Structures are given as C-alpha cells and as structure tokens.
Short mmCIF file of C-alpha atoms and ligand atoms in Angstrom, two decimals:
data_model
loop_
_atom_site.label_atom_id
_atom_site.label_comp_id
_atom_site.label_asym_id
_atom_site.label_seq_id
_atom_site.Cartn_x
_atom_site.Cartn_y
_atom_site.Cartn_z
CA MET A 651 28.14 -6.43 20.01
CA PRO A 652 31.64 -4.80 20.57
CA LYS A 653 33.53 -4.00 17.48
CA LEU A 654 37.34 -4.17 17.00
CA THR A 655 39.41 -0.86 17.49
CA LEU A 656 42.58 0.29 16.71
CA ASP A 657 44.14 -2.52 19.59
CA ASP A 658 43.61 -5.32 16.95
CA LEU A 659 45.11 -4.47 14.02
CA ASN A 660 48.88 -4.26 13.20
CA LEU A 661 49.19 -1.02 11.95
CA LEU A 662 53.00 -1.43 10.86
CA ASN A 663 53.34 0.25 7.20
CA LYS A 664 49.93 0.13 6.44
CA ARG A 665 48.12 3.51 4.84
CA VAL A 666 45.27 3.87 7.29
CA LEU A 667 42.16 5.91 6.15
CA MET A 668 40.20 7.02 9.25
CA ARG A 669 37.18 9.24 9.31
CA THR A 670 37.03 12.11 12.12
CA ASP A 671 35.06 14.25 13.11
CA PHE A 672 36.54 17.85 12.29
CA ASN A 673 33.47 20.15 12.22
CA VAL A 674 34.57 22.56 14.23
CA PRO A 675 33.35 26.18 14.19
CA LEU A 676 35.25 27.89 12.48
CA SER A 677 35.83 32.26 12.93
CA SER A 678 34.97 35.28 10.22
CA ALA A 679 38.73 34.82 9.73
CA GLY A 680 39.15 31.33 9.39
CA GLN A 681 40.40 30.42 12.63
CA VAL A 682 39.03 27.41 14.45
CA GLU A 683 36.97 28.93 17.68
CA ASP A 684 37.07 25.59 19.57
CA ASP A 685 39.64 23.13 19.08
CA HIS A 686 37.29 20.16 21.31
CA ARG A 687 36.77 17.81 18.77
CA ILE A 688 40.27 17.92 17.05
CA ARG A 689 41.74 17.24 20.47
CA ALA A 690 39.04 14.18 21.41
CA ALA A 691 40.65 12.43 17.60
CA ILE A 692 44.30 12.38 19.15
CA PRO A 693 44.41 9.34 20.93
CA SER A 694 43.69 7.12 17.74
CA ILE A 695 45.88 10.13 15.12
CA ASP A 696 48.59 9.06 17.90
CA LYS A 697 47.93 5.55 18.00
CA VAL A 698 48.64 4.82 14.02
CA LEU A 699 51.51 7.69 13.62
CA GLU A 700 53.12 5.68 17.19
CA ASP A 701 52.80 2.10 16.05
CA GLY A 702 54.38 2.88 12.45
CA GLY A 703 51.37 3.32 10.31
CA SER A 704 50.90 6.13 7.79
CA LEU A 705 47.37 8.18 8.21
CA ILE A 706 44.80 9.76 5.68
CA LEU A 707 42.78 12.02 7.47
CA MET A 708 38.67 12.67 6.00
CA SER A 709 36.02 14.89 7.25
CA HIS A 710 33.23 16.68 6.71
CA LEU A 711 33.09 21.13 7.78
CA GLY A 712 29.88 22.70 7.65
CA ARG A 713 27.01 22.59 5.00
CA PRO A 714 29.02 22.49 1.64
CA ASP A 715 26.00 21.02 -0.06
CA GLY A 716 28.07 19.18 -2.49
CA LYS A 717 29.54 22.85 -3.84
CA VAL A 718 33.91 23.94 -2.90
CA GLU A 719 33.24 26.84 -0.26
CA ALA A 720 36.66 28.34 0.17
CA LYS A 721 34.99 29.61 3.91
CA LEU A 722 34.50 25.99 4.72
CA SER A 723 37.93 24.82 4.21
CA LEU A 724 39.88 22.25 6.09
CA LYS A 725 43.09 24.03 5.46
CA PRO A 726 42.82 26.29 8.98
CA VAL A 727 42.09 22.11 10.92
CA ALA A 728 45.66 20.67 9.17
CA GLU A 729 47.28 24.23 10.51
CA LEU A 730 46.13 23.58 14.04
CA LEU A 731 46.59 19.96 14.07
CA SER A 732 49.91 20.68 13.11
CA LYS A 733 50.88 22.38 15.97
CA ILE A 734 48.95 19.96 18.19
CA LEU A 735 50.89 17.53 17.42
CA SER A 736 54.32 19.55 16.37
CA ARG A 737 54.26 17.40 13.27
CA GLU A 738 53.88 18.74 9.66
CA VAL A 739 50.33 17.31 8.91
CA LYS A 740 50.18 17.28 4.57
CA PHE A 741 46.27 18.70 3.39
CA ALA A 742 44.84 18.02 -0.07
CA ASP A 743 43.02 20.35 -2.07
CA ASP A 744 40.53 17.55 -2.73
CA CYS A 745 39.49 14.46 -0.47
CA VAL A 746 39.44 12.18 -3.88
CA GLY A 747 41.15 12.19 -7.44
CA LYS A 748 44.96 11.75 -8.90
CA GLU A 749 46.88 14.69 -6.94
CA SER A 750 45.18 13.78 -3.79
CA LEU A 751 46.09 9.61 -4.19
CA ALA A 752 49.48 10.62 -5.25
CA LEU A 753 49.81 12.59 -1.73
CA SER A 754 47.96 9.27 -0.15
CA SER A 755 50.21 6.31 -1.88
CA SER A 756 53.71 8.86 -1.31
CA LEU A 757 53.45 8.75 2.41
CA LYS A 758 55.98 7.00 5.01
CA ALA A 759 55.44 5.79 7.93
CA GLY A 760 54.33 8.31 10.70
CA GLU A 761 53.21 10.62 7.86
CA LEU A 762 50.02 12.09 8.04
CA LEU A 763 47.34 14.09 5.50
CA LEU A 764 43.98 15.72 5.67
CA LEU A 765 42.11 15.53 2.82
CA GLU A 766 40.16 18.43 2.19
CA ASN A 767 35.97 18.60 3.66
CA LEU A 768 34.04 15.93 1.86
CA ARG A 769 31.16 17.18 1.90
CA PHE A 770 32.25 19.57 -1.05
CA HIS A 771 31.00 16.33 -2.86
CA LYS A 772 27.53 16.41 -3.08
CA GLU A 773 27.93 12.00 -3.24
CA GLU A 774 29.54 12.30 0.29
CA THR A 775 25.71 13.04 1.90
CA GLU A 776 24.66 10.15 -1.27
CA ASN A 777 26.54 7.81 -0.35
CA GLY A 778 27.93 7.88 -4.03
CA SER A 779 29.43 4.15 -4.80
CA GLU A 780 31.52 6.04 -7.22
CA PHE A 781 32.82 8.74 -4.84
CA ALA A 782 33.05 6.09 -1.65
CA GLN A 783 35.43 3.66 -4.11
CA ALA A 784 37.37 6.88 -4.60
CA LEU A 785 38.20 7.28 -0.86
CA ALA A 786 38.81 3.97 -0.29
CA VAL A 787 41.60 4.00 -2.47
CA HIS A 788 43.35 5.93 -0.37
CA GLY A 789 44.13 3.00 2.42
CA ASP A 790 44.51 -0.53 3.86
CA ILE A 791 42.53 -0.19 6.72
CA TYR A 792 39.76 2.48 7.75
CA VAL A 793 39.31 3.42 11.17
CA ASN A 794 36.25 5.71 12.14
CA ASP A 795 36.60 7.53 15.41
CA ALA A 796 33.81 9.92 14.08
CA PHE A 797 31.12 9.37 16.62
CA GLY A 798 29.61 12.96 15.76
CA THR A 799 28.28 11.83 12.24
CA ALA A 800 27.94 7.44 12.81
CA HIS A 801 24.41 8.10 13.08
CA ARG A 802 24.75 9.15 9.25
CA LYS A 803 24.60 6.62 6.25
CA HIS A 804 27.25 9.08 4.43
CA ALA A 805 30.12 7.74 1.91
CA SER A 806 32.75 8.00 4.37
CA THR A 807 30.41 7.08 7.05
CA TYR A 808 28.98 3.34 5.22
CA GLY A 809 29.94 3.55 1.80
CA VAL A 810 33.87 2.94 2.61
CA PRO A 811 33.97 0.61 5.19
CA GLU A 812 31.15 -1.80 3.28
CA ILE A 813 34.27 -1.75 0.49
CA MET A 814 37.28 -1.87 2.50
CA ASP A 815 38.67 -5.43 4.08
CA SER A 816 39.43 -4.17 7.59
CA ALA A 817 37.42 -1.82 8.94
CA VAL A 818 36.90 -1.27 12.78
CA ALA A 819 36.49 1.42 15.40
CA GLY A 820 39.25 4.41 16.78
CA TYR A 821 39.20 5.19 20.34
CA LEU A 822 37.00 7.92 20.86
CA MET A 823 34.04 6.13 19.00
CA ASP A 824 34.63 3.33 20.66
CA SER A 825 34.80 4.91 23.95
CA GLU A 826 31.64 7.17 23.24
CA VAL A 827 29.72 3.70 22.32
CA LYS A 828 30.92 1.75 25.50
CA TYR A 829 29.90 4.49 27.64
CA MET A 830 26.33 5.49 25.93
CA SER A 831 25.24 2.03 25.62
CA SER A 832 26.40 1.00 29.63
CA ILE A 833 23.92 3.86 30.50
CA VAL A 834 21.09 2.15 28.19
CA ASP A 835 22.30 -1.33 29.35
CA ASN A 836 23.34 -1.50 33.30
CA PRO A 837 21.51 2.16 34.55
CA ARG A 838 22.16 3.18 38.42
CA ILE A 839 18.38 3.72 39.45
CA PRO A 840 16.99 5.92 40.28
CA MET A 841 17.81 7.48 36.54
CA VAL A 842 16.20 10.72 35.74
CA VAL A 843 16.11 12.29 31.93
CA VAL A 844 16.47 15.69 31.15
CA LEU A 845 15.10 16.77 27.85
CA GLY A 846 14.95 20.34 26.39
CA GLY A 847 15.97 21.98 23.19
CA ALA A 848 13.57 23.74 20.36
CA LYS A 849 13.03 19.71 18.92
CA VAL A 850 10.65 18.04 20.19
CA SER A 851 10.85 15.57 17.32
CA ASP A 852 14.44 14.22 18.35
CA LYS A 853 13.22 14.06 21.71
CA ILE A 854 10.46 11.57 20.91
CA PRO A 855 12.01 8.89 20.56
CA VAL A 856 14.62 9.35 23.19
CA ILE A 857 11.42 9.35 25.87
CA LYS A 858 9.56 6.16 24.15
CA ASN A 859 13.37 4.06 24.69
CA LEU A 860 13.84 5.60 27.76
CA SER A 861 10.92 5.29 29.23
CA LYS A 862 11.96 1.22 30.02
CA LEU A 863 14.12 2.72 32.46
CA ALA A 864 13.87 6.47 33.54
CA ASP A 865 12.07 7.44 37.27
CA ALA A 866 11.08 10.48 36.01
CA PHE A 867 11.02 13.09 32.92
CA LEU A 868 11.58 16.72 32.98
CA ILE A 869 11.22 18.63 30.21
CA GLY A 870 12.39 22.01 29.68
CA GLY A 871 13.09 24.75 26.41
CA GLY A 872 11.03 25.14 23.62
CA MET A 873 10.35 21.41 22.86
CA ALA A 874 8.09 22.06 26.55
CA PHE A 875 5.59 24.52 25.35
CA THR A 876 4.43 21.09 22.47
CA PHE A 877 4.02 19.33 25.92
CA LEU A 878 2.10 22.22 27.39
CA LYS A 879 -0.23 22.70 24.40
CA ALA A 880 -1.11 18.66 24.32
CA MET A 881 -2.34 19.32 28.35
CA GLY A 882 -3.77 22.10 27.36
CA HIS A 883 -2.25 24.56 29.07
CA PRO A 884 -1.68 28.32 27.11
CA ILE A 885 1.35 28.87 25.29
CA GLY A 886 0.94 32.31 23.45
CA LYS A 887 3.66 32.70 21.14
CA SER A 888 6.12 30.25 22.21
CA LEU A 889 7.62 27.80 20.15
CA VAL A 890 5.64 24.82 19.58
CA ASP A 891 4.89 21.83 16.49
CA GLU A 892 2.00 21.54 15.78
CA ASN A 893 2.39 17.82 14.63
CA LEU A 894 3.52 16.60 17.40
CA VAL A 895 0.82 17.67 19.60
CA GLU A 896 -1.20 14.26 19.78
CA SER A 897 1.60 12.70 19.74
CA CYS A 898 2.84 14.36 22.84
CA LYS A 899 -0.38 13.76 24.63
CA GLU A 900 -0.34 10.47 23.94
CA ILE A 901 2.98 9.92 24.85
CA LEU A 902 2.34 11.91 28.02
CA ARG A 903 -0.79 9.30 28.90
CA GLU A 904 1.79 6.20 28.17
CA LEU A 905 3.83 7.98 30.81
CA SER A 906 1.54 7.77 33.52
CA LYS A 907 0.07 4.82 32.72
CA LYS A 908 3.53 3.67 33.51
CA GLY A 909 3.79 5.39 36.17
CA ILE A 910 6.87 7.32 35.46
CA ASN A 911 6.91 10.66 37.17
CA TYR A 912 6.91 13.67 34.30
CA HIS A 913 7.72 17.29 34.57
CA LEU A 914 7.02 19.97 33.08
CA PRO A 915 7.65 23.69 33.72
CA THR A 916 5.26 25.64 35.53
CA ASP A 917 6.77 28.79 35.34
CA CYS A 918 8.42 30.87 32.55
CA VAL A 919 10.78 33.42 31.87
CA ALA A 920 8.83 35.45 29.18
CA VAL A 921 8.92 38.07 26.16
CA SER A 922 7.09 39.55 23.11
CA SER A 923 9.71 39.22 20.74
CA ILE A 924 12.54 36.57 20.59
CA ASP A 925 14.59 39.62 17.99
CA SER A 926 15.33 41.81 20.73
CA PRO A 927 16.66 40.94 24.10
CA GLU A 928 15.34 41.91 26.78
CA LEU A 929 15.14 41.23 30.22
CA GLY A 930 11.90 39.83 30.41
CA ASP A 931 8.80 39.07 33.04
CA VAL A 932 8.59 35.76 35.04
CA CYS A 933 4.98 34.78 35.16
CA PHE A 934 3.11 31.64 35.25
CA ILE A 935 2.54 29.30 32.23
CA ASP A 936 -1.18 29.48 32.98
CA GLU A 937 -0.70 33.58 32.63
CA LEU A 938 1.30 33.68 29.80
CA GLY A 939 -0.76 36.09 27.37
CA ASP A 940 -1.25 35.70 24.12
CA ASP A 941 1.45 38.69 22.80
CA LYS A 942 4.59 36.43 24.75
CA MET A 943 6.64 33.64 24.58
CA GLY A 944 8.37 31.76 26.69
CA VAL A 945 12.21 31.21 27.20
CA ASP A 946 13.90 30.42 29.52
CA ILE A 947 12.15 28.14 32.73
CA GLY A 948 10.93 29.94 35.70
CA PRO A 949 12.88 29.69 38.87
CA MET A 950 9.53 27.89 40.05
CA THR A 951 10.78 25.24 37.31
CA VAL A 952 14.24 25.27 38.09
CA ALA A 953 13.38 24.38 42.34
CA GLU A 954 10.91 21.45 41.08
CA PHE A 955 13.83 19.94 39.01
CA ASP A 956 16.32 20.47 41.84
CA HIS A 957 14.55 18.69 43.97
CA VAL A 958 13.72 15.43 41.37
CA LEU A 959 17.12 15.07 40.63
CA GLU A 960 18.12 15.07 43.66
CA GLY A 961 17.61 11.54 44.37
CA ALA A 962 19.29 10.50 40.89
CA LYS A 963 21.78 8.48 40.62
CA THR A 964 21.88 8.71 36.66
CA VAL A 965 21.09 12.42 34.55
CA ILE A 966 21.55 12.00 31.41
CA TRP A 967 20.58 15.78 30.45
CA ASN A 968 20.33 15.96 26.11
CA GLY A 969 18.90 20.22 25.44
CA PRO A 970 19.41 23.46 26.71
CA MET A 971 16.64 24.70 29.11
CA GLY A 972 15.92 27.90 27.43
CA ILE A 973 17.78 30.27 24.64
CA PHE A 974 20.84 30.58 26.81
CA GLU A 975 22.86 31.85 24.13
CA VAL A 976 21.13 35.17 25.42
CA PRO A 977 22.48 35.60 29.10
CA HIS A 978 19.35 37.05 30.06
CA TRP A 979 17.76 33.66 29.35
CA SER A 980 20.39 30.81 30.75
CA ASN A 981 19.69 30.85 34.42
CA GLY A 982 17.45 27.59 33.57
CA THR A 983 20.99 26.40 31.31
CA VAL A 984 22.96 27.25 33.85
CA SER A 985 21.06 25.95 37.18
CA VAL A 986 20.78 22.45 35.64
CA GLY A 987 24.22 22.14 34.73
CA LYS A 988 25.05 23.68 38.04
CA LYS A 989 23.34 21.47 39.71
CA LEU A 990 24.71 18.08 37.76
CA VAL A 991 28.06 19.16 38.67
CA GLU A 992 26.99 19.38 42.50
CA LEU A 993 25.19 15.54 41.83
CA THR A 994 28.62 14.22 40.33
CA LYS A 995 30.79 15.32 43.22
CA THR A 996 28.22 12.95 45.65
CA GLY A 997 28.89 9.85 43.46
CA THR A 998 25.62 10.24 41.06
CA THR A 999 26.40 9.56 36.65
CA THR A 1000 25.79 12.71 35.05
CA VAL A 1001 26.11 12.15 31.04
CA VAL A 1002 25.48 15.16 29.14
CA GLY A 1003 24.67 15.29 25.61
CA GLY A 1004 23.68 17.46 22.18
CA GLY A 1005 26.02 19.81 20.65
CA ASP A 1006 23.91 22.61 22.13
CA THR A 1007 24.14 21.56 25.71
CA ALA A 1008 27.93 20.64 25.58
CA SER A 1009 28.73 24.36 24.61
CA ALA A 1010 26.28 25.76 27.23
CA MET A 1011 28.64 23.08 29.41
CA LYS A 1012 31.27 24.58 28.20
CA GLN A 1013 30.42 28.10 28.16
CA MET A 1014 30.14 27.94 31.93
CA ASN A 1015 33.50 26.32 32.12
CA LEU A 1016 31.84 22.83 33.56
CA SER A 1017 32.51 20.52 31.08
CA ASN A 1018 35.64 18.82 32.75
CA ASP A 1019 33.24 18.76 35.71
CA VAL A 1020 30.40 15.57 34.79
CA SER A 1021 30.58 11.82 33.99
CA HIS A 1022 31.08 11.66 30.82
CA ILE A 1023 30.06 14.56 28.00
CA SER A 1024 29.22 13.00 24.60
CA THR A 1025 30.61 15.09 21.31
CA GLY A 1026 27.65 13.62 19.19
CA GLY A 1027 25.03 14.90 19.97
CA GLY A 1028 22.44 13.53 16.73
CA ALA A 1029 24.73 9.85 18.07
CA SER A 1030 24.18 10.23 21.07
CA LEU A 1031 20.41 10.93 20.61
CA GLU A 1032 19.81 7.45 18.42
CA LEU A 1033 21.81 5.37 20.64
CA LEU A 1034 19.88 6.29 24.05
CA SER A 1035 17.05 6.28 21.59
CA GLY A 1036 17.58 2.64 21.11
CA ASN A 1037 18.39 2.50 17.32
CA ALA A 1038 21.48 1.37 15.56
CA LEU A 1039 24.22 3.59 14.20
CA PRO A 1040 24.80 3.01 10.31
CA GLY A 1041 28.54 4.18 10.54
CA LEU A 1042 28.60 1.58 13.88
CA GLU A 1043 27.12 -1.00 11.89
CA MET A 1044 29.81 -1.42 9.21
CA LEU A 1045 32.48 -1.73 11.41
CA GLN A 1046 34.18 -5.45 12.60
CA GLU A 1047 32.68 -7.56 15.18
CA LYS A 1048 34.84 -8.72 17.79
CA GLU A 1049 35.09 -12.98 17.79
P1 AMP B 693 18.02 21.19 20.19
O1 AMP B 693 19.14 20.91 18.93
O2 AMP B 693 17.00 20.97 19.80
O3 AMP B 693 18.63 20.68 21.46
O4 AMP B 693 18.53 22.66 20.28
C1 AMP B 693 19.01 23.51 20.78
C2 AMP B 693 18.46 25.19 20.39
O5 AMP B 693 17.18 24.90 21.17
C3 AMP B 693 19.26 26.32 21.25
O6 AMP B 693 19.85 26.71 20.30
C4 AMP B 693 18.33 26.89 22.23
O7 AMP B 693 18.53 28.49 22.16
C5 AMP B 693 17.15 26.51 21.94
N1 AMP B 693 16.07 26.52 22.66
C6 AMP B 693 15.83 26.21 23.52
N2 AMP B 693 14.63 26.59 24.52
C7 AMP B 693 14.01 26.93 23.63
C8 AMP B 693 13.14 28.26 23.80
N3 AMP B 693 12.15 27.80 24.86
N4 AMP B 693 12.09 28.83 22.62
C9 AMP B 693 13.06 28.76 21.49
N5 AMP B 693 13.95 27.79 21.16
C10 AMP B 693 14.36 27.40 22.55
#
C-alpha cells in the first residue's frame, strides 16, 4: 500500500520530527568523509522549511551501544548540514530530556535542530517505550526519511510513529521504496541478479524470493565459496559459512528444478593470507590449494558473468565480487560495475544496493551511471527478499 508523504500534509507552523539516516563515515579528525547520505535528505528538509514548518532531525551514527562516545557525536553533521543549507542548524547535546525539548519547542517556522546520536541511549535499539515517548514530544508530525534503517524495529523508526498521530514518509524513503518495489512488482525481463559480499546468510532469502522472477543468478564474492563447497569443490581457506552449506545445496537444487541458471566462479585470485595484500595468483577453483583463499573472481569468471549480463533487461547487484577494498583484488568488482554502466547506456535497468557495493561504485566514480543506487543496504535486501520493512509499516497509508 502506498504511504502518505510530506506532500500530503499541511506543514505550516508544525513541528516536524524527522528520522534521517546520517550514519556517515567520520575521519579520525572528526570530519564527515562522505556526505552522500546528508545530501540525500535535503529535498525533505527543504520541503519542511519552505512550507513554514520547523524541523527536528534525529539519526544514529555508528554503534555506540547505548553509551555516550564523543567520537560518534552528530555535531560535525550539524556543522556540515549548516554549510550545505546556508542556514543555522541548532544542535542539542542529547536527543531527549528537558534541554533538547526547550530547544525543539522554541524553534520558529523555518528553523531546524539536529538531536544528538540516538544510539547514545540503549533504549533506541531496544525500542523502549518511555524513550519513544520522550522523542515523540519533540514534534507534531513524524516523518521517516531514513530508508537505510527502515528494516530496524527501533524506537525512532517504530516506537515513535506508533504513538504519534501523524506519521508519513519523506521523499527519499518514498522514492527508494517505489523504485525497489517496482523492480520486484513489474520487472523487465530477462532479469539477472548478481550477488556477492561476505555474508551468505543475508543473500539466501534474496535468492529464494527473486527466484520467482530472475532468469539467472551470478554469485561471486566470499559468499560463493559456501555454494562451491555445497557443490563439492575445494575451497582451501576461503571464507565459508559451514552452517549454511546444506541450505546452499538445497537452493541450488531448487534453482535447477525451476530451470533457473546460476553461475559460480570457475576461477579466482588466490592468496595465502588476507593480512598481507599480495598480488595473488589466478587459479581454477578446482585447483585451489588447501593453504590458499579466494579473494576475487578470476578473468574467466568475469568473462562468463559479462556474457550472461549481455542480454539482461534488468540487473540487480548486491555485494562486491571480492575484497575490493584492496586494489589488487578489485578487478571482479570493477568489471561488474563497468559492465552495468555499459548496459545502462543501452537501456537496461540497473539497480545497485548494499553499502559496500554502493561505495565500490563511488570509488570508481560510477555512482551516477546506473539506473538506481540504493542508500540502504539491509533495507533494500529486505525488500528484495519480499519482507515488510517495520519502519515503513508504521507510516499512514494513502486512502
Ligand atoms: P556484505 O556486507 O556481505 O555485502 O560483505 C561485504 C564485504 O565482503 C566487503 O567488505 C568485502 O571485502 C568482503 N568480501 C568480498 N569477497 C570476499 C572474499 N572472497 N573473501 C572475504 N571477504 C570478501
């Protein structure tokens, strides 16, 4: 069901409490290293201020586990946001309590305030009801624009909208959900799904759900080795999730039964250790020695993946093909990224999701050259897995 958005409410003289995803990387000097997530929230912020509302922003940053950690303060975000908007951004040293409430309730139309890191309180991730109540009193209207945390049942994403009368989606949330849902609801076929990264557990539900739609799966990255083990190939010291070998076997059986193609690496870049970034040797998977581990897909696999991608009308990509953070081992990830850009130019719909995959595209300067890059890794995986997002469920439906 479509959700109400910022466009459906009168914001004049209203205090708008907006959950944003300002979980940005900070340098050791406390500077914001990548402002992508901050800029993604600007359209919703502008809307509230231009319509004569006052704005109280709340976000988490990192994992302080319920303790105040100075290096995870959102203060540098307030400073950068102020520069981007060319207006003052007030800052509250705590997200709840008398002082922050004094600041939020004294805001005038067109003014904005950023609350300190929500996760300085353990009740945020525990969805504590008193904490949710203490947050809710900041606003008349709740807006969720944090697609990146919409899969979490936290106080700011679930408890607060549950108790506020008015709870709607921000523009980023709305466009992300619409885009990802349209891919799943009305896919242009053939659809090819490229999966990689380390965690096979995250990707299994995606394979299960998308096997209703996909024509082929290309599986690379560390997760491929659990599948390769399930098929009886040697994997040396490569990453493996022993608990999921049987599930992988079952999934491959299901895919074969349904006549869906899947492709796993036939060669890889093999190294002795990931601690010393050596160049590594390319070898066939079946020749991977016991003392070696695969850290990237090899050139034969890249060629095979390219060939399968060639005919696709929709490509969904989540998870790097190797440890791309080490330049020697980034070839597979770079090749898939470039292939998607090439396909986008010829009219294929290309969707990239997942924090690491998005940052790989950014590293390659290709972020603007695919159809859609999702700002939310976990949330986009949930949507692709066919699961509801708790943060979205709490928002009001359109009539
Ligand atoms: P995920 O969050 O599951 O998408 O995993 C992303 C991480 O997977 C990245 O940090 C990669 O370095 C890592 N990764 C990709 N391929 C491999 C591999 N072959 N072995 C170990 N880690 C990998």
